[in-house]
Amino acid sequence: MTRRKTAKKKTRSAERIRILDKVMDVRFCNVSGQKFFYGAYRVKIGSSAQDFLLFYPVPYKQLRQPVILRLNSACLTGDLFGGDKRCDCRWQLDFAKEYISREKNGIILYALGEDGMGNGVVVKLKAYRIMDERNVGVKKAFQIARAVPEQRQYHAEAEILKDLGFSKVRLLTNNPHKIRGLEREGIDVVERIPIIAKRRGLKKYLHWKKDDFGHML
């Protein structure tokens, strides 16, 4: 685990961000018998609205600050139909679920509209085809597809955390972009918890992420 000094909070204008609707503490039990809670937010971002799903192990008012947090973008190719061997999304999500469930403290904030690093699933699939056909890395493939490789901002995620009463987090991530994004929005990332890969066959993909995006692997 990597301890971090508390960053100075930077304020932002909240004019573009508005919470439209929310629900919390909906009980669920999965097929393995694991009990947990779901929540959901709909947030207006500029002129559009985006939905977020929250996964957590106890009623949210029992969560402790600094709360463990995983920012997880939707990955349809990784999360559905048995998963995709080319990306690391599924095992990162599984790692976060296991970690948070074991600690009985934490939230997975699942952004439903941020597939393909915010570019959408169509652009992501175009980039995947380019990666296969030209043997290029993730960043280069998105650029060839005429897309910005990393579109994600974290204005809405920070607004949700503040609405829940959390200003300090222990962030489950290897991605420095997520740390910077939250801190720009006034959320203190007091600790980075590395996500450890246990799955084989991802060496080349992870190498690209390290070189292209500075992931801490």
PDB file of C-alpha atoms in Angstrom:
ATOM      1  CA  MET A   1       0.000   0.000   0.000  1.00  0.00           C
ATOM      2  CA  THR A   2       1.216   3.497  -0.793  1.00  0.00           C
ATOM      3  CA  ARG A   3       0.648   6.211   1.792  1.00  0.00           C
ATOM      4  CA  ARG A   4       0.061   9.662   0.398  1.00  0.00           C
ATOM      5  CA  LYS A   5       0.296  13.120   1.848  1.00  0.00           C
ATOM      6  CA  THR A   6      -3.001  14.950   1.967  1.00  0.00           C
ATOM      7  CA  ALA A   7      -3.265  17.186  -1.063  1.00  0.00           C
ATOM      8  CA  LYS A   8      -4.520  20.736  -0.946  1.00  0.00           C
ATOM      9  CA  LYS A   9      -8.129  20.848  -1.985  1.00  0.00           C
ATOM     10  CA  LYS A  10      -8.931  22.607  -5.194  1.00  0.00           C
ATOM     11  CA  THR A  11     -12.410  23.979  -5.610  1.00  0.00           C
ATOM     12  CA  ARG A  12     -14.425  23.951  -8.810  1.00  0.00           C
ATOM     13  CA  SER A  13     -17.635  25.443 -10.047  1.00  0.00           C
ATOM     14  CA  ALA A  14     -20.607  23.151  -9.488  1.00  0.00           C
ATOM     15  CA  GLU A  15     -22.687  24.834 -12.194  1.00  0.00           C
ATOM     16  CA  ARG A  16     -22.312  21.969 -14.666  1.00  0.00           C
ATOM     17  CA  ILE A  17     -22.965  19.159 -12.170  1.00  0.00           C
ATOM     18  CA  ARG A  18     -26.306  18.448 -10.543  1.00  0.00           C
ATOM     19  CA  ILE A  19     -27.698  15.336  -8.852  1.00  0.00           C
ATOM     20  CA  LEU A  20     -31.085  14.546 -10.418  1.00  0.00           C
ATOM     21  CA  ASP A  21     -32.081  11.419  -8.498  1.00  0.00           C
ATOM     22  CA  LYS A  22     -30.651   8.795  -6.146  1.00  0.00           C
ATOM     23  CA  VAL A  23     -31.451   5.680  -4.142  1.00  0.00           C
ATOM     24  CA  MET A  24     -29.302   3.967  -1.508  1.00  0.00           C
ATOM     25  CA  ASP A  25     -29.180   0.866   0.699  1.00  0.00           C
ATOM     26  CA  VAL A  26     -31.049  -1.561  -1.564  1.00  0.00           C
ATOM     27  CA  ARG A  27     -30.298  -5.059  -0.249  1.00  0.00           C
ATOM     28  CA  PHE A  28     -29.066  -7.764  -2.611  1.00  0.00           C
ATOM     29  CA  CYS A  29     -27.786 -11.303  -2.368  1.00  0.00           C
ATOM     30  CA  ASN A  30     -25.793 -12.805  -5.238  1.00  0.00           C
ATOM     31  CA  VAL A  31     -25.798 -16.410  -6.459  1.00  0.00           C
ATOM     32  CA  SER A  32     -22.889 -17.225  -4.133  1.00  0.00           C
ATOM     33  CA  GLY A  33     -24.906 -16.131  -1.121  1.00  0.00           C
ATOM     34  CA  GLN A  34     -22.912 -12.935  -0.588  1.00  0.00           C
ATOM     35  CA  LYS A  35     -25.055 -10.153   0.848  1.00  0.00           C
ATOM     36  CA  PHE A  36     -24.373  -6.551  -0.074  1.00  0.00           C
ATOM     37  CA  PHE A  37     -26.032  -3.260  -0.922  1.00  0.00           C
ATOM     38  CA  TYR A  38     -26.644  -1.343  -4.122  1.00  0.00           C
ATOM     39  CA  GLY A  39     -27.200   2.354  -4.623  1.00  0.00           C
ATOM     40  CA  ALA A  40     -27.637   4.453  -7.738  1.00  0.00           C
ATOM     41  CA  TYR A  41     -27.299   8.076  -8.763  1.00  0.00           C
ATOM     42  CA  ARG A  42     -28.396   9.988 -11.840  1.00  0.00           C
ATOM     43  CA  VAL A  43     -26.229  13.054 -12.346  1.00  0.00           C
ATOM     44  CA  LYS A  44     -26.629  15.861 -14.855  1.00  0.00           C
ATOM     45  CA  ILE A  45     -23.298  16.661 -16.473  1.00  0.00           C
ATOM     46  CA  GLY A  46     -23.623  19.700 -18.687  1.00  0.00           C
ATOM     47  CA  SER A  47     -26.600  19.027 -20.947  1.00  0.00           C
ATOM     48  CA  SER A  48     -26.630  15.235 -20.516  1.00  0.00           C
ATOM     49  CA  ALA A  49     -27.382  12.806 -17.688  1.00  0.00           C
ATOM     50  CA  GLN A  50     -25.313   9.832 -16.580  1.00  0.00           C
ATOM     51  CA  ASP A  51     -26.137   6.916 -14.279  1.00  0.00           C
ATOM     52  CA  PHE A  52     -23.834   5.488 -11.621  1.00  0.00           C
ATOM     53  CA  LEU A  53     -24.219   2.209  -9.737  1.00  0.00           C
ATOM     54  CA  LEU A  54     -22.773   1.839  -6.240  1.00  0.00           C
ATOM     55  CA  PHE A  55     -21.758  -1.462  -4.620  1.00  0.00           C
ATOM     56  CA  TYR A  56     -20.914  -1.599  -0.897  1.00  0.00           C
ATOM     57  CA  PRO A  57     -20.926  -4.180   1.932  1.00  0.00           C
ATOM     58  CA  VAL A  58     -22.858  -2.446   4.746  1.00  0.00           C
ATOM     59  CA  PRO A  59     -25.462   0.358   4.975  1.00  0.00           C
ATOM     60  CA  TYR A  60     -23.669   3.424   3.664  1.00  0.00           C
ATOM     61  CA  LYS A  61     -23.942   5.383   6.914  1.00  0.00           C
ATOM     62  CA  GLN A  62     -21.865   2.633   8.547  1.00  0.00           C
ATOM     63  CA  LEU A  63     -18.989   3.116   6.095  1.00  0.00           C
ATOM     64  CA  ARG A  64     -15.893   4.620   7.693  1.00  0.00           C
ATOM     65  CA  GLN A  65     -13.896   7.602   6.474  1.00  0.00           C
ATOM     66  CA  PRO A  66     -11.487   7.553   4.744  1.00  0.00           C
ATOM     67  CA  VAL A  67     -13.665   5.209   2.744  1.00  0.00           C
ATOM     68  CA  ILE A  68     -12.097   2.641   0.419  1.00  0.00           C
ATOM     69  CA  LEU A  69     -13.073   3.589  -3.126  1.00  0.00           C
ATOM     70  CA  ARG A  70     -12.898   1.951  -6.517  1.00  0.00           C
ATOM     71  CA  LEU A  71     -13.794   4.124  -9.520  1.00  0.00           C
ATOM     72  CA  ASN A  72     -14.880   1.590 -12.112  1.00  0.00           C
ATOM     73  CA  SER A  73     -15.889   2.486 -15.642  1.00  0.00           C
ATOM     74  CA  ALA A  74     -18.351   0.188 -17.368  1.00  0.00           C
ATOM     75  CA  CYS A  75     -16.652  -2.334 -19.648  1.00  0.00           C
ATOM     76  CA  LEU A  76     -19.268  -4.281 -21.577  1.00  0.00           C
ATOM     77  CA  THR A  77     -16.738  -6.502 -23.322  1.00  0.00           C
ATOM     78  CA  GLY A  78     -14.967  -7.287 -20.060  1.00  0.00           C
ATOM     79  CA  ASP A  79     -17.922  -7.579 -17.686  1.00  0.00           C
ATOM     80  CA  LEU A  80     -20.458  -9.406 -19.895  1.00  0.00           C
ATOM     81  CA  PHE A  81     -20.586 -12.724 -21.762  1.00  0.00           C
ATOM     82  CA  GLY A  82     -17.791 -14.337 -19.785  1.00  0.00           C
ATOM     83  CA  GLY A  83     -15.336 -11.465 -20.008  1.00  0.00           C
ATOM     84  CA  ASP A  84     -12.617 -10.516 -22.470  1.00  0.00           C
ATOM     85  CA  LYS A  85      -9.082 -11.855 -22.115  1.00  0.00           C
ATOM     86  CA  ARG A  86      -7.540  -8.802 -23.748  1.00  0.00           C
ATOM     87  CA  CYS A  87      -8.322  -6.276 -20.954  1.00  0.00           C
ATOM     88  CA  ASP A  88      -7.878  -6.045 -17.199  1.00  0.00           C
ATOM     89  CA  CYS A  89     -11.283  -4.610 -16.304  1.00  0.00           C
ATOM     90  CA  ARG A  90     -12.944  -7.784 -15.034  1.00  0.00           C
ATOM     91  CA  TRP A  91     -10.165  -8.877 -12.698  1.00  0.00           C
ATOM     92  CA  GLN A  92      -9.795  -5.333 -11.343  1.00  0.00           C
ATOM     93  CA  LEU A  93     -13.514  -5.298 -10.545  1.00  0.00           C
ATOM     94  CA  ASP A  94     -13.298  -8.729  -8.903  1.00  0.00           C
ATOM     95  CA  PHE A  95     -10.254  -7.618  -6.894  1.00  0.00           C
ATOM     96  CA  ALA A  96     -12.131  -4.524  -5.679  1.00  0.00           C
ATOM     97  CA  LYS A  97     -15.228  -6.519  -4.700  1.00  0.00           C
ATOM     98  CA  GLU A  98     -13.168  -9.019  -2.727  1.00  0.00           C
ATOM     99  CA  TYR A  99     -11.096  -6.308  -1.021  1.00  0.00           C
ATOM    100  CA  ILE A 100     -14.072  -4.167  -0.030  1.00  0.00           C
ATOM    101  CA  SER A 101     -16.095  -7.168   1.133  1.00  0.00           C
ATOM    102  CA  ARG A 102     -13.192  -8.385   3.260  1.00  0.00           C
ATOM    103  CA  GLU A 103     -12.647  -4.949   4.833  1.00  0.00           C
ATOM    104  CA  LYS A 104     -16.410  -4.367   5.249  1.00  0.00           C
ATOM    105  CA  ASN A 105     -15.769  -0.770   4.274  1.00  0.00           C
ATOM    106  CA  GLY A 106     -15.783   0.707   0.813  1.00  0.00           C
ATOM    107  CA  ILE A 107     -17.667   1.631  -2.332  1.00  0.00           C
ATOM    108  CA  ILE A 108     -17.353   0.602  -5.942  1.00  0.00           C
ATOM    109  CA  LEU A 109     -18.616   3.547  -7.972  1.00  0.00           C
ATOM    110  CA  TYR A 110     -19.512   2.049 -11.352  1.00  0.00           C
ATOM    111  CA  ALA A 111     -19.895   4.628 -14.128  1.00  0.00           C
ATOM    112  CA  LEU A 112     -22.337   3.213 -16.665  1.00  0.00           C
ATOM    113  CA  GLY A 113     -21.509   5.714 -19.412  1.00  0.00           C
ATOM    114  CA  GLU A 114     -17.720   5.580 -19.457  1.00  0.00           C
ATOM    115  CA  ASP A 115     -16.901   2.493 -21.513  1.00  0.00           C
ATOM    116  CA  GLY A 116     -13.790   2.836 -23.627  1.00  0.00           C
ATOM    117  CA  MET A 117     -12.230   5.406 -21.259  1.00  0.00           C
ATOM    118  CA  GLY A 118     -15.209   7.664 -21.884  1.00  0.00           C
ATOM    119  CA  ASN A 119     -15.303   7.191 -25.673  1.00  0.00           C
ATOM    120  CA  GLY A 120     -18.072   4.584 -25.777  1.00  0.00           C
ATOM    121  CA  VAL A 121     -18.188   0.943 -26.795  1.00  0.00           C
ATOM    122  CA  VAL A 122     -18.246   1.576 -30.579  1.00  0.00           C
ATOM    123  CA  VAL A 123     -14.991   3.534 -30.499  1.00  0.00           C
ATOM    124  CA  LYS A 124     -13.485   0.983 -28.125  1.00  0.00           C
ATOM    125  CA  LEU A 125     -14.238  -1.887 -30.493  1.00  0.00           C
ATOM    126  CA  LYS A 126     -12.735   0.069 -33.387  1.00  0.00           C
ATOM    127  CA  ALA A 127      -9.604   0.568 -31.287  1.00  0.00           C
ATOM    128  CA  TYR A 128      -9.505  -3.142 -30.425  1.00  0.00           C
ATOM    129  CA  ARG A 129      -9.651  -4.064 -34.108  1.00  0.00           C
ATOM    130  CA  ILE A 130      -6.823  -1.628 -34.833  1.00  0.00           C
ATOM    131  CA  MET A 131      -4.767  -3.162 -32.015  1.00  0.00           C
ATOM    132  CA  ASP A 132      -5.268  -6.609 -33.535  1.00  0.00           C
ATOM    133  CA  GLU A 133      -4.592  -5.630 -37.138  1.00  0.00           C
ATOM    134  CA  ARG A 134      -1.656  -3.261 -36.605  1.00  0.00           C
ATOM    135  CA  ASN A 135      -0.157  -4.577 -33.368  1.00  0.00           C
ATOM    136  CA  VAL A 136      -0.170  -1.136 -31.736  1.00  0.00           C
ATOM    137  CA  GLY A 137      -0.791  -0.096 -28.142  1.00  0.00           C
ATOM    138  CA  VAL A 138      -3.984   1.158 -26.541  1.00  0.00           C
ATOM    139  CA  LYS A 139      -3.223   4.873 -26.850  1.00  0.00           C
ATOM    140  CA  LYS A 140      -2.095   4.659 -30.475  1.00  0.00           C
ATOM    141  CA  ALA A 141      -5.152   2.592 -31.427  1.00  0.00           C
ATOM    142  CA  PHE A 142      -7.541   5.191 -30.002  1.00  0.00           C
ATOM    143  CA  GLN A 143      -5.673   7.960 -31.800  1.00  0.00           C
ATOM    144  CA  ILE A 144      -5.913   6.086 -35.113  1.00  0.00           C
ATOM    145  CA  ALA A 145      -9.646   5.711 -34.417  1.00  0.00           C
ATOM    146  CA  ARG A 146      -9.734   9.520 -34.109  1.00  0.00           C
ATOM    147  CA  ALA A 147     -10.576   9.439 -30.422  1.00  0.00           C
ATOM    148  CA  VAL A 148      -9.011  10.996 -27.344  1.00  0.00           C
ATOM    149  CA  PRO A 149      -7.410   8.051 -25.507  1.00  0.00           C
ATOM    150  CA  GLU A 150      -8.535   9.203 -22.038  1.00  0.00           C
ATOM    151  CA  GLN A 151     -11.800  11.163 -21.945  1.00  0.00           C
ATOM    152  CA  ARG A 152     -12.774  10.547 -18.337  1.00  0.00           C
ATOM    153  CA  GLN A 153     -13.200  13.326 -15.824  1.00  0.00           C
ATOM    154  CA  TYR A 154     -14.368  12.781 -12.274  1.00  0.00           C
ATOM    155  CA  HIS A 155     -16.633  15.761 -11.587  1.00  0.00           C
ATOM    156  CA  ALA A 156     -19.746  13.633 -11.096  1.00  0.00           C
ATOM    157  CA  GLU A 157     -17.992  10.975  -9.017  1.00  0.00           C
ATOM    158  CA  ALA A 158     -16.672  13.654  -6.663  1.00  0.00           C
ATOM    159  CA  GLU A 159     -20.143  15.192  -6.394  1.00  0.00           C
ATOM    160  CA  ILE A 160     -21.587  11.804  -5.410  1.00  0.00           C
ATOM    161  CA  LEU A 161     -18.901  11.275  -2.769  1.00  0.00           C
ATOM    162  CA  LYS A 162     -19.551  14.705  -1.285  1.00  0.00           C
ATOM    163  CA  ASP A 163     -23.293  14.061  -1.276  1.00  0.00           C
ATOM    164  CA  LEU A 164     -22.623  10.870   0.712  1.00  0.00           C
ATOM    165  CA  GLY A 165     -20.429  12.792   3.150  1.00  0.00           C
ATOM    166  CA  PHE A 166     -17.026  11.455   2.080  1.00  0.00           C
ATOM    167  CA  SER A 167     -14.143  13.864   1.549  1.00  0.00           C
ATOM    168  CA  LYS A 168     -11.235  11.450   2.121  1.00  0.00           C
ATOM    169  CA  VAL A 169     -10.690   8.153   0.299  1.00  0.00           C
ATOM    170  CA  ARG A 170      -8.314   5.227   0.099  1.00  0.00           C
ATOM    171  CA  LEU A 171      -8.313   4.676  -3.651  1.00  0.00           C
ATOM    172  CA  LEU A 172      -8.052   1.230  -5.230  1.00  0.00           C
ATOM    173  CA  THR A 173      -6.192   2.007  -8.438  1.00  0.00           C
ATOM    174  CA  ASN A 174      -3.033   1.771 -10.507  1.00  0.00           C
ATOM    175  CA  ASN A 175      -4.040   4.832 -12.523  1.00  0.00           C
ATOM    176  CA  PRO A 176      -2.566   8.240 -11.576  1.00  0.00           C
ATOM    177  CA  HIS A 177      -5.192   9.972 -13.751  1.00  0.00           C
ATOM    178  CA  LYS A 178      -7.882   8.928 -11.265  1.00  0.00           C
ATOM    179  CA  ILE A 179      -5.896  10.269  -8.322  1.00  0.00           C
ATOM    180  CA  ARG A 180      -5.368  13.631 -10.001  1.00  0.00           C
ATOM    181  CA  GLY A 181      -8.981  13.776 -11.155  1.00  0.00           C
ATOM    182  CA  LEU A 182     -10.404  13.319  -7.663  1.00  0.00           C
ATOM    183  CA  GLU A 183      -7.943  15.700  -6.040  1.00  0.00           C
ATOM    184  CA  ARG A 184      -8.815  18.414  -8.578  1.00  0.00           C
ATOM    185  CA  GLU A 185     -12.407  18.069  -7.399  1.00  0.00           C
ATOM    186  CA  GLY A 186     -11.534  18.495  -3.713  1.00  0.00           C
ATOM    187  CA  ILE A 187     -11.426  14.831  -2.682  1.00  0.00           C
ATOM    188  CA  ASP A 188      -8.343  13.910  -0.639  1.00  0.00           C
ATOM    189  CA  VAL A 189      -6.740  10.662  -1.758  1.00  0.00           C
ATOM    190  CA  VAL A 190      -4.953   9.781   1.476  1.00  0.00           C
ATOM    191  CA  GLU A 191      -3.781   6.363   0.269  1.00  0.00           C
ATOM    192  CA  ARG A 192      -3.406   4.461  -2.980  1.00  0.00           C
ATOM    193  CA  ILE A 193      -4.127   0.750  -2.715  1.00  0.00           C
ATOM    194  CA  PRO A 194      -2.484  -1.058  -5.664  1.00  0.00           C
ATOM    195  CA  ILE A 195      -4.526  -3.585  -7.627  1.00  0.00           C
ATOM    196  CA  ILE A 196      -2.428  -6.709  -8.000  1.00  0.00           C
ATOM    197  CA  ALA A 197      -2.800  -8.744 -11.186  1.00  0.00           C
ATOM    198  CA  LYS A 198      -3.206 -12.479 -10.670  1.00  0.00           C
ATOM    199  CA  ARG A 199      -4.259 -13.294 -14.197  1.00  0.00           C
ATOM    200  CA  ARG A 200      -1.813 -14.483 -16.810  1.00  0.00           C
ATOM    201  CA  GLY A 201      -1.825 -13.338 -20.393  1.00  0.00           C
ATOM    202  CA  LEU A 202      -2.079  -9.606 -19.728  1.00  0.00           C
ATOM    203  CA  LYS A 203       1.620  -8.743 -19.729  1.00  0.00           C
ATOM    204  CA  LYS A 204       1.597  -6.986 -23.115  1.00  0.00           C
ATOM    205  CA  TYR A 205      -1.628  -5.073 -22.404  1.00  0.00           C
ATOM    206  CA  LEU A 206      -0.391  -3.920 -18.983  1.00  0.00           C
ATOM    207  CA  HIS A 207       2.928  -2.881 -20.510  1.00  0.00           C
ATOM    208  CA  TRP A 208       1.017  -0.644 -22.924  1.00  0.00           C
ATOM    209  CA  LYS A 209      -0.981   0.896 -20.073  1.00  0.00           C
ATOM    210  CA  LYS A 210       2.201   1.604 -18.133  1.00  0.00           C
ATOM    211  CA  ASP A 211       3.962   3.195 -21.108  1.00  0.00           C
ATOM    212  CA  ASP A 212       0.957   5.035 -22.565  1.00  0.00           C
ATOM    213  CA  PHE A 213      -0.822   6.229 -19.426  1.00  0.00           C
ATOM    214  CA  GLY A 214       1.738   5.986 -16.630  1.00  0.00           C
ATOM    215  CA  HIS A 215      -0.058   3.243 -14.729  1.00  0.00           C
ATOM    216  CA  MET A 216       1.786   2.252 -11.560  1.00  0.00           C
ATOM    217  CA  LEU A 217       2.367  -1.461 -12.143  1.00  0.00           C
TER     218      LEU A 217
END
